[in-house]
PDB file of C-alpha atoms in Angstrom:
ATOM      1  CA  GLY A   6      29.690 -68.976 -51.148  1.00 83.00           C
ATOM      2  CA  ASN A   7      32.697 -69.797 -53.264  1.00 87.00           C
ATOM      3  CA  SER A   8      32.309 -71.303 -56.710  1.00 91.00           C
ATOM      4  CA  VAL A   9      34.457 -72.267 -59.689  1.00 94.00           C
ATOM      5  CA  THR A  10      33.212 -72.497 -63.256  1.00 95.00           C
ATOM      6  CA  GLN A  11      35.271 -74.305 -65.844  1.00 94.00           C
ATOM      7  CA  MET A  12      35.007 -74.511 -69.563  1.00 85.00           C
ATOM      8  CA  GLU A  13      32.965 -77.543 -70.483  1.00 84.00           C
ATOM      9  CA  GLY A  14      34.664 -80.401 -72.238  1.00 84.00           C
ATOM     10  CA  PRO A  15      35.665 -82.647 -73.618  1.00 94.00           C
ATOM     11  CA  VAL A  16      38.421 -80.906 -75.529  1.00 96.00           C
ATOM     12  CA  THR A  17      40.187 -82.733 -78.343  1.00 97.00           C
ATOM     13  CA  LEU A  18      43.345 -81.302 -79.894  1.00 97.00           C
ATOM     14  CA  SER A  19      46.068 -82.430 -82.249  1.00 98.00           C
ATOM     15  CA  GLU A  20      49.619 -82.676 -80.970  1.00 97.00           C
ATOM     16  CA  GLU A  21      51.438 -79.305 -80.897  1.00 97.00           C
ATOM     17  CA  ALA A  22      48.161 -77.334 -80.847  1.00 98.00           C
ATOM     18  CA  PHE A  23      47.598 -74.423 -78.458  1.00 98.00           C
ATOM     19  CA  LEU A  24      45.510 -75.139 -75.380  1.00 97.00           C
ATOM     20  CA  THR A  25      43.269 -72.846 -73.366  1.00 97.00           C
ATOM     21  CA  ILE A  26      40.946 -74.073 -70.643  1.00 97.00           C
ATOM     22  CA  ASN A  27      38.872 -71.279 -69.154  1.00 97.00           C
ATOM     23  CA  CYS A  28      38.245 -70.948 -65.436  1.00 98.00           C
ATOM     24  CA  THR A  29      36.367 -68.219 -63.595  1.00 97.00           C
ATOM     25  CA  TYR A  30      35.628 -68.013 -59.915  1.00 95.00           C
ATOM     26  CA  THR A  31      33.450 -66.334 -57.314  1.00 93.00           C
ATOM     27  CA  ALA A  32      34.910 -65.825 -53.861  1.00 90.00           C
ATOM     28  CA  THR A  33      35.117 -63.336 -51.050  1.00 83.00           C
ATOM     29  CA  GLY A  34      38.470 -61.901 -50.146  1.00 82.00           C
ATOM     30  CA  TYR A  35      41.638 -63.061 -51.849  1.00 84.00           C
ATOM     31  CA  PRO A  36      41.634 -66.791 -52.490  1.00 90.00           C
ATOM     32  CA  SER A  37      44.550 -68.849 -53.725  1.00 92.00           C
ATOM     33  CA  LEU A  38      43.979 -70.469 -57.109  1.00 95.00           C
ATOM     34  CA  PHE A  39      45.092 -73.866 -58.347  1.00 96.00           C
ATOM     35  CA  TRP A  40      45.089 -76.137 -61.351  1.00 98.00           C
ATOM     36  CA  TYR A  41      45.161 -79.869 -60.630  1.00 97.00           C
ATOM     37  CA  VAL A  42      45.623 -82.630 -63.200  1.00 97.00           C
ATOM     38  CA  GLN A  43      44.226 -86.163 -63.028  1.00 94.00           C
ATOM     39  CA  TYR A  44      45.781 -88.764 -65.294  1.00 94.00           C
ATOM     40  CA  PRO A  45      43.731 -91.882 -66.092  1.00 89.00           C
ATOM     41  CA  GLY A  46      43.307 -94.142 -63.087  1.00 87.00           C
ATOM     42  CA  GLU A  47      45.112 -91.786 -60.706  1.00 89.00           C
ATOM     43  CA  GLY A  48      44.328 -89.185 -58.070  1.00 91.00           C
ATOM     44  CA  LEU A  49      44.598 -85.449 -58.580  1.00 94.00           C
ATOM     45  CA  GLN A  50      47.996 -83.808 -58.412  1.00 95.00           C
ATOM     46  CA  LEU A  51      48.906 -80.165 -58.316  1.00 96.00           C
ATOM     47  CA  LEU A  52      49.888 -78.699 -61.673  1.00 98.00           C
ATOM     48  CA  LEU A  53      50.370 -75.049 -60.712  1.00 97.00           C
ATOM     49  CA  LYS A  54      49.115 -72.387 -58.326  1.00 96.00           C
ATOM     50  CA  ALA A  55      48.977 -68.622 -57.697  1.00 95.00           C
ATOM     51  CA  THR A  56      48.288 -66.707 -54.521  1.00 91.00           C
ATOM     52  CA  LYS A  57      47.650 -63.094 -55.484  1.00 90.00           C
ATOM     53  CA  ALA A  58      46.556 -60.863 -58.316  1.00 91.00           C
ATOM     54  CA  ASP A  59      48.809 -60.897 -61.386  1.00 95.00           C
ATOM     55  CA  ASP A  60      50.777 -63.900 -60.123  1.00 95.00           C
ATOM     56  CA  LYS A  61      51.588 -66.390 -62.853  1.00 97.00           C
ATOM     57  CA  GLY A  62      51.823 -70.061 -61.986  1.00 97.00           C
ATOM     58  CA  SER A  63      53.761 -72.300 -64.358  1.00 97.00           C
ATOM     59  CA  ASN A  64      54.830 -75.922 -64.607  1.00 97.00           C
ATOM     60  CA  LYS A  65      55.588 -78.419 -67.402  1.00 96.00           C
ATOM     61  CA  GLY A  66      54.904 -75.778 -70.066  1.00 97.00           C
ATOM     62  CA  PHE A  67      51.493 -74.889 -68.601  1.00 98.00           C
ATOM     63  CA  GLU A  68      50.765 -71.375 -67.383  1.00 98.00           C
ATOM     64  CA  ALA A  69      47.901 -69.547 -65.689  1.00 98.00           C
ATOM     65  CA  THR A  70      47.659 -65.933 -64.514  1.00 98.00           C
ATOM     66  CA  TYR A  71      45.571 -64.799 -61.533  1.00 97.00           C
ATOM     67  CA  ARG A  72      43.332 -62.045 -62.939  1.00 96.00           C
ATOM     68  CA  LYS A  73      41.393 -60.401 -60.155  1.00 93.00           C
ATOM     69  CA  GLU A  74      39.670 -57.863 -62.390  1.00 94.00           C
ATOM     70  CA  THR A  75      38.063 -60.639 -64.449  1.00 95.00           C
ATOM     71  CA  THR A  76      38.049 -63.246 -61.631  1.00 95.00           C
ATOM     72  CA  SER A  77      39.737 -65.714 -63.954  1.00 97.00           C
ATOM     73  CA  PHE A  78      42.598 -68.223 -63.935  1.00 98.00           C
ATOM     74  CA  HIS A  79      42.726 -69.650 -67.450  1.00 98.00           C
ATOM     75  CA  LEU A  80      45.103 -72.524 -68.156  1.00 98.00           C
ATOM     76  CA  GLU A  81      47.277 -72.320 -71.280  1.00 98.00           C
ATOM     77  CA  LYS A  82      49.940 -74.357 -73.011  1.00 98.00           C
ATOM     78  CA  GLY A  83      51.605 -73.421 -76.253  1.00 97.00           C
ATOM     79  CA  SER A  84      52.122 -76.899 -77.667  1.00 96.00           C
ATOM     80  CA  VAL A  85      50.323 -79.896 -76.218  1.00 98.00           C
ATOM     81  CA  GLN A  86      51.590 -83.463 -76.298  1.00 97.00           C
ATOM     82  CA  VAL A  87      49.774 -86.794 -76.247  1.00 97.00           C
ATOM     83  CA  SER A  88      51.016 -87.243 -72.683  1.00 96.00           C
ATOM     84  CA  ASP A  89      48.991 -84.166 -71.615  1.00 97.00           C
ATOM     85  CA  SER A  90      45.762 -86.115 -72.101  1.00 97.00           C
ATOM     86  CA  ALA A  91      44.074 -85.948 -68.702  1.00 96.00           C
ATOM     87  CA  VAL A  92      41.316 -84.246 -66.739  1.00 95.00           C
ATOM     88  CA  TYR A  93      42.131 -80.730 -65.520  1.00 97.00           C
ATOM     89  CA  PHE A  94      40.496 -79.182 -62.447  1.00 96.00           C
ATOM     90  CA  CYS A  95      40.504 -75.538 -61.477  1.00 96.00           C
ATOM     91  CA  ALA A  96      40.191 -74.899 -57.734  1.00 95.00           C
ATOM     92  CA  LEU A  97      40.319 -72.160 -55.152  1.00 92.00           C
ATOM     93  CA  SER A  98      41.159 -72.128 -51.493  1.00 89.00           C
ATOM     94  CA  GLY A  99      39.933 -69.419 -49.182  1.00 78.00           C
ATOM     95  CA  SER A 100      41.089 -68.314 -45.792  1.00 62.00           C
ATOM     96  CA  ASN A 101      42.492 -70.761 -43.306  1.00 55.00           C
ATOM     97  CA  THR A 102      39.415 -70.388 -41.088  1.00 61.00           C
ATOM     98  CA  ASN A 103      37.594 -72.567 -43.619  1.00 73.00           C
ATOM     99  CA  ALA A 104      39.558 -75.677 -42.586  1.00 76.00           C
ATOM    100  CA  GLY A 105      41.641 -75.432 -45.725  1.00 79.00           C
ATOM    101  CA  LYS A 106      38.731 -76.609 -47.835  1.00 87.00           C
ATOM    102  CA  SER A 107      38.980 -76.105 -51.556  1.00 90.00           C
ATOM    103  CA  THR A 108      36.242 -75.514 -54.093  1.00 90.00           C
ATOM    104  CA  PHE A 109      36.741 -77.448 -57.324  1.00 92.00           C
ATOM    105  CA  GLY A 110      35.381 -76.974 -60.802  1.00 93.00           C
ATOM    106  CA  ASP A 111      33.776 -79.912 -62.579  1.00 92.00           C
ATOM    107  CA  GLY A 112      36.911 -80.747 -64.561  1.00 94.00           C
ATOM    108  CA  THR A 113      37.725 -80.549 -68.258  1.00 95.00           C
ATOM    109  CA  THR A 114      38.791 -83.663 -70.121  1.00 95.00           C
ATOM    110  CA  LEU A 115      41.591 -83.086 -72.628  1.00 97.00           C
ATOM    111  CA  THR A 116      42.452 -85.621 -75.305  1.00 97.00           C
ATOM    112  CA  VAL A 117      45.491 -84.978 -77.498  1.00 98.00           C
ATOM    113  CA  LYS A 118      45.734 -86.980 -80.710  1.00 97.00           C
ATOM    114  CA  PRO A 119      49.016 -87.721 -82.496  1.00 95.00           C
TER     115      PRO A 119
ATOM    116  CA  ASN B   8      57.457 -90.170 -48.039  1.00 77.00           C
ATOM    117  CA  ALA B   9      54.637 -92.320 -49.357  1.00 85.00           C
ATOM    118  CA  GLY B  10      52.272 -89.334 -49.282  1.00 93.00           C
ATOM    119  CA  VAL B  11      48.585 -90.281 -49.101  1.00 96.00           C
ATOM    120  CA  THR B  12      47.798 -93.977 -49.414  1.00 96.00           C
ATOM    121  CA  GLN B  13      44.369 -95.569 -49.811  1.00 97.00           C
ATOM    122  CA  THR B  14      43.168 -99.147 -49.602  1.00 96.00           C
ATOM    123  CA  PRO B  15      41.603-101.001 -51.250  1.00 96.00           C
ATOM    124  CA  LYS B  16      42.045 -99.871 -54.863  1.00 95.00           C
ATOM    125  CA  PHE B  17      38.888-101.618 -56.023  1.00 96.00           C
ATOM    126  CA  ARG B  18      35.883-103.147 -54.277  1.00 97.00           C
ATOM    127  CA  ILE B  19      32.529-104.576 -55.250  1.00 97.00           C
ATOM    128  CA  LEU B  20      29.838-104.575 -52.569  1.00 97.00           C
ATOM    129  CA  LYS B  21      26.339-105.959 -52.463  1.00 97.00           C
ATOM    130  CA  ILE B  22      23.479-103.693 -51.425  1.00 97.00           C
ATOM    131  CA  GLY B  23      23.297-103.473 -47.648  1.00 97.00           C
ATOM    132  CA  GLN B  24      26.877-104.550 -46.991  1.00 97.00           C
ATOM    133  CA  SER B  25      29.275-102.338 -45.096  1.00 96.00           C
ATOM    134  CA  MET B  26      32.938-101.534 -45.518  1.00 97.00           C
ATOM    135  CA  THR B  27      35.694 -99.169 -44.449  1.00 98.00           C
ATOM    136  CA  LEU B  28      37.881 -97.291 -46.879  1.00 98.00           C
ATOM    137  CA  GLN B  29      41.298 -96.697 -45.385  1.00 98.00           C
ATOM    138  CA  CYS B  30      43.354 -93.527 -45.780  1.00 98.00           C
ATOM    139  CA  THR B  31      46.776 -92.785 -44.301  1.00 98.00           C
ATOM    140  CA  GLN B  32      49.136 -89.876 -44.775  1.00 97.00           C
ATOM    141  CA  ASP B  33      52.732 -89.588 -43.582  1.00 96.00           C
ATOM    142  CA  MET B  34      53.220 -85.841 -44.033  1.00 94.00           C
ATOM    143  CA  ASN B  35      51.956 -84.873 -40.563  1.00 94.00           C
ATOM    144  CA  HIS B  36      49.096 -82.898 -42.115  1.00 94.00           C
ATOM    145  CA  ASN B  37      46.367 -81.738 -39.769  1.00 93.00           C
ATOM    146  CA  TYR B  38      43.693 -81.340 -42.451  1.00 94.00           C
ATOM    147  CA  MET B  39      42.212 -84.383 -44.172  1.00 96.00           C
ATOM    148  CA  TYR B  40      39.297 -84.795 -46.562  1.00 97.00           C
ATOM    149  CA  TRP B  41      37.150 -87.414 -48.238  1.00 98.00           C
ATOM    150  CA  TYR B  42      35.705 -86.779 -51.690  1.00 97.00           C
ATOM    151  CA  ARG B  43      33.653 -88.775 -54.121  1.00 96.00           C
ATOM    152  CA  GLN B  44      33.932 -88.419 -57.877  1.00 93.00           C
ATOM    153  CA  ASP B  45      31.076 -89.676 -60.002  1.00 91.00           C
ATOM    154  CA  PRO B  46      31.711 -90.424 -63.699  1.00 83.00           C
ATOM    155  CA  GLY B  47      32.312 -87.247 -65.679  1.00 78.00           C
ATOM    156  CA  MET B  48      31.738 -85.101 -62.627  1.00 82.00           C
ATOM    157  CA  GLY B  49      33.836 -83.059 -60.273  1.00 86.00           C
ATOM    158  CA  LEU B  50      34.634 -83.723 -56.645  1.00 92.00           C
ATOM    159  CA  LYS B  51      32.081 -83.633 -53.886  1.00 93.00           C
ATOM    160  CA  LEU B  52      33.272 -83.282 -50.281  1.00 95.00           C
ATOM    161  CA  ILE B  53      31.893 -85.990 -47.988  1.00 97.00           C
ATOM    162  CA  TYR B  54      33.636 -85.314 -44.659  1.00 97.00           C
ATOM    163  CA  TYR B  55      36.682 -83.464 -43.465  1.00 96.00           C
ATOM    164  CA  SER B  56      38.845 -83.219 -40.362  1.00 96.00           C
ATOM    165  CA  VAL B  57      41.019 -80.445 -38.981  1.00 93.00           C
ATOM    166  CA  GLY B  58      42.886 -82.686 -36.562  1.00 94.00           C
ATOM    167  CA  ALA B  59      42.759 -85.825 -34.467  1.00 95.00           C
ATOM    168  CA  GLY B  60      39.390 -86.153 -32.753  1.00 95.00           C
ATOM    169  CA  ILE B  61      37.681 -83.475 -34.865  1.00 95.00           C
ATOM    170  CA  THR B  62      35.527 -84.219 -37.898  1.00 96.00           C
ATOM    171  CA  ASP B  63      32.768 -82.388 -39.737  1.00 95.00           C
ATOM    172  CA  LYS B  64      30.304 -82.947 -42.556  1.00 96.00           C
ATOM    173  CA  GLY B  65      30.882 -81.788 -46.095  1.00 94.00           C
ATOM    174  CA  GLU B  66      28.363 -81.447 -48.923  1.00 92.00           C
ATOM    175  CA  VAL B  67      27.250 -85.100 -49.202  1.00 96.00           C
ATOM    176  CA  PRO B  68      27.703 -86.872 -45.815  1.00 97.00           C
ATOM    177  CA  ASN B  69      24.568 -89.039 -45.822  1.00 96.00           C
ATOM    178  CA  GLY B  70      25.331 -92.753 -45.741  1.00 96.00           C
ATOM    179  CA  TYR B  71      28.905 -92.266 -44.513  1.00 97.00           C
ATOM    180  CA  ASN B  72      30.766 -91.946 -41.242  1.00 97.00           C
ATOM    181  CA  VAL B  73      34.338 -91.039 -40.377  1.00 98.00           C
ATOM    182  CA  SER B  74      36.663 -91.043 -37.423  1.00 96.00           C
ATOM    183  CA  ARG B  75      40.055 -89.468 -36.783  1.00 97.00           C
ATOM    184  CA  SER B  76      41.810 -91.082 -33.845  1.00 97.00           C
ATOM    185  CA  THR B  77      45.322 -90.216 -35.081  1.00 97.00           C
ATOM    186  CA  THR B  78      46.857 -87.515 -37.244  1.00 96.00           C
ATOM    187  CA  GLU B  79      47.818 -90.106 -39.860  1.00 97.00           C
ATOM    188  CA  ASP B  80      44.584 -92.050 -40.374  1.00 98.00           C
ATOM    189  CA  PHE B  81      41.149 -90.970 -41.606  1.00 98.00           C
ATOM    190  CA  PRO B  82      38.949 -93.986 -42.435  1.00 98.00           C
ATOM    191  CA  LEU B  83      35.592 -93.628 -44.194  1.00 98.00           C
ATOM    192  CA  ARG B  84      32.821 -96.045 -43.228  1.00 98.00           C
ATOM    193  CA  LEU B  85      29.867 -97.075 -45.405  1.00 96.00           C
ATOM    194  CA  GLU B  86      27.272 -98.774 -43.213  1.00 90.00           C
ATOM    195  CA  LEU B  87      24.528 -99.880 -45.609  1.00 94.00           C
ATOM    196  CA  ALA B  88      25.846 -99.724 -49.143  1.00 96.00           C
ATOM    197  CA  ALA B  89      23.470 -98.459 -51.827  1.00 97.00           C
ATOM    198  CA  PRO B  90      23.899 -98.319 -55.639  1.00 96.00           C
ATOM    199  CA  SER B  91      24.015 -94.511 -55.368  1.00 95.00           C
ATOM    200  CA  GLN B  92      27.334 -94.888 -53.556  1.00 97.00           C
ATOM    201  CA  THR B  93      29.002 -96.371 -56.629  1.00 97.00           C
ATOM    202  CA  SER B  94      31.798 -93.909 -57.217  1.00 97.00           C
ATOM    203  CA  VAL B  95      35.520 -93.287 -56.971  1.00 95.00           C
ATOM    204  CA  TYR B  96      36.568 -92.110 -53.518  1.00 97.00           C
ATOM    205  CA  PHE B  97      39.575 -89.896 -52.940  1.00 96.00           C
ATOM    206  CA  CYS B  98      41.239 -89.019 -49.685  1.00 97.00           C
ATOM    207  CA  ALA B  99      43.333 -85.855 -49.471  1.00 96.00           C
ATOM    208  CA  SER B 100      45.386 -84.001 -46.893  1.00 95.00           C
ATOM    209  CA  ARG B 101      46.786 -80.511 -46.430  1.00 93.00           C
ATOM    210  CA  SER B 102      49.031 -78.760 -43.989  1.00 90.00           C
ATOM    211  CA  VAL B 103      47.795 -75.943 -41.778  1.00 84.00           C
ATOM    212  CA  GLY B 104      48.963 -72.515 -42.818  1.00 75.00           C
ATOM    213  CA  SER B 105      48.470 -70.304 -45.796  1.00 71.00           C
ATOM    214  CA  SER B 106      45.602 -70.865 -48.195  1.00 68.00           C
ATOM    215  CA  TYR B 107      48.456 -71.219 -50.686  1.00 76.00           C
ATOM    216  CA  ASN B 108      49.026 -74.768 -49.485  1.00 83.00           C
ATOM    217  CA  GLU B 109      47.709 -77.355 -51.893  1.00 90.00           C
ATOM    218  CA  GLN B 110      45.899 -80.589 -51.137  1.00 93.00           C
ATOM    219  CA  PHE B 111      47.668 -83.910 -51.675  1.00 94.00           C
ATOM    220  CA  PHE B 112      45.509 -86.717 -53.015  1.00 95.00           C
ATOM    221  CA  GLY B 113      45.606 -90.471 -52.705  1.00 96.00           C
ATOM    222  CA  PRO B 114      45.197 -92.736 -55.755  1.00 94.00           C
ATOM    223  CA  GLY B 115      41.524 -93.439 -55.055  1.00 95.00           C
ATOM    224  CA  THR B 116      39.255 -96.384 -54.309  1.00 97.00           C
ATOM    225  CA  ARG B 117      36.866 -97.460 -57.047  1.00 96.00           C
ATOM    226  CA  LEU B 118      33.688 -98.798 -55.411  1.00 97.00           C
ATOM    227  CA  THR B 119      30.830-100.549 -57.158  1.00 97.00           C
ATOM    228  CA  VAL B 120      27.615-101.411 -55.313  1.00 97.00           C
ATOM    229  CA  LEU B 121      25.419-104.013 -57.006  1.00 95.00           C
TER     230      LEU B 121
END
């Protein structure tokens, strides 16, 4: 079946540091890949997504590139801010015959200190 | 659009009590999902629905029931609450179509069973 493995946290960075959160996946076919963010006390919200190999998703300074050869979708940001402190989830969604279900990683908690 | 709304936000139950967690979406999405998120963990799928009148079990359905009488509403029922059901519960929805479509999440219900 499908699976998503995320870099274990927690991750603590100083403001303006470079961020990488690793994500690798196992899936049949050509899944779509997502990063969701969960701010304290809130539900998950989409951060960015990519649908095919070599696609780059980007939003709010975050980027991730769909690498089929390494089955990876690592999240990066060049300069983090305190407001980026949150839990980040990598996810994949397979074909529509699977009722649109997504497979989520366990989440990585990011804390950014001033 | 309000998106996905959930009530209540918080609830404390005694062992053996029952309750219904409400979920409503106003985006006309056919797919809806219930997840639980235990502290420091990822999301586990409890039940899902592909349309009104159709529901199916996810990874962890024991102790829960659902119904889907309308496109908008997808309530989750706990019949005999147990301490193991202490968790944060998220409802989500998604439109039919490409696997590129993301899930939209509600703000969650934090449930404690004592």
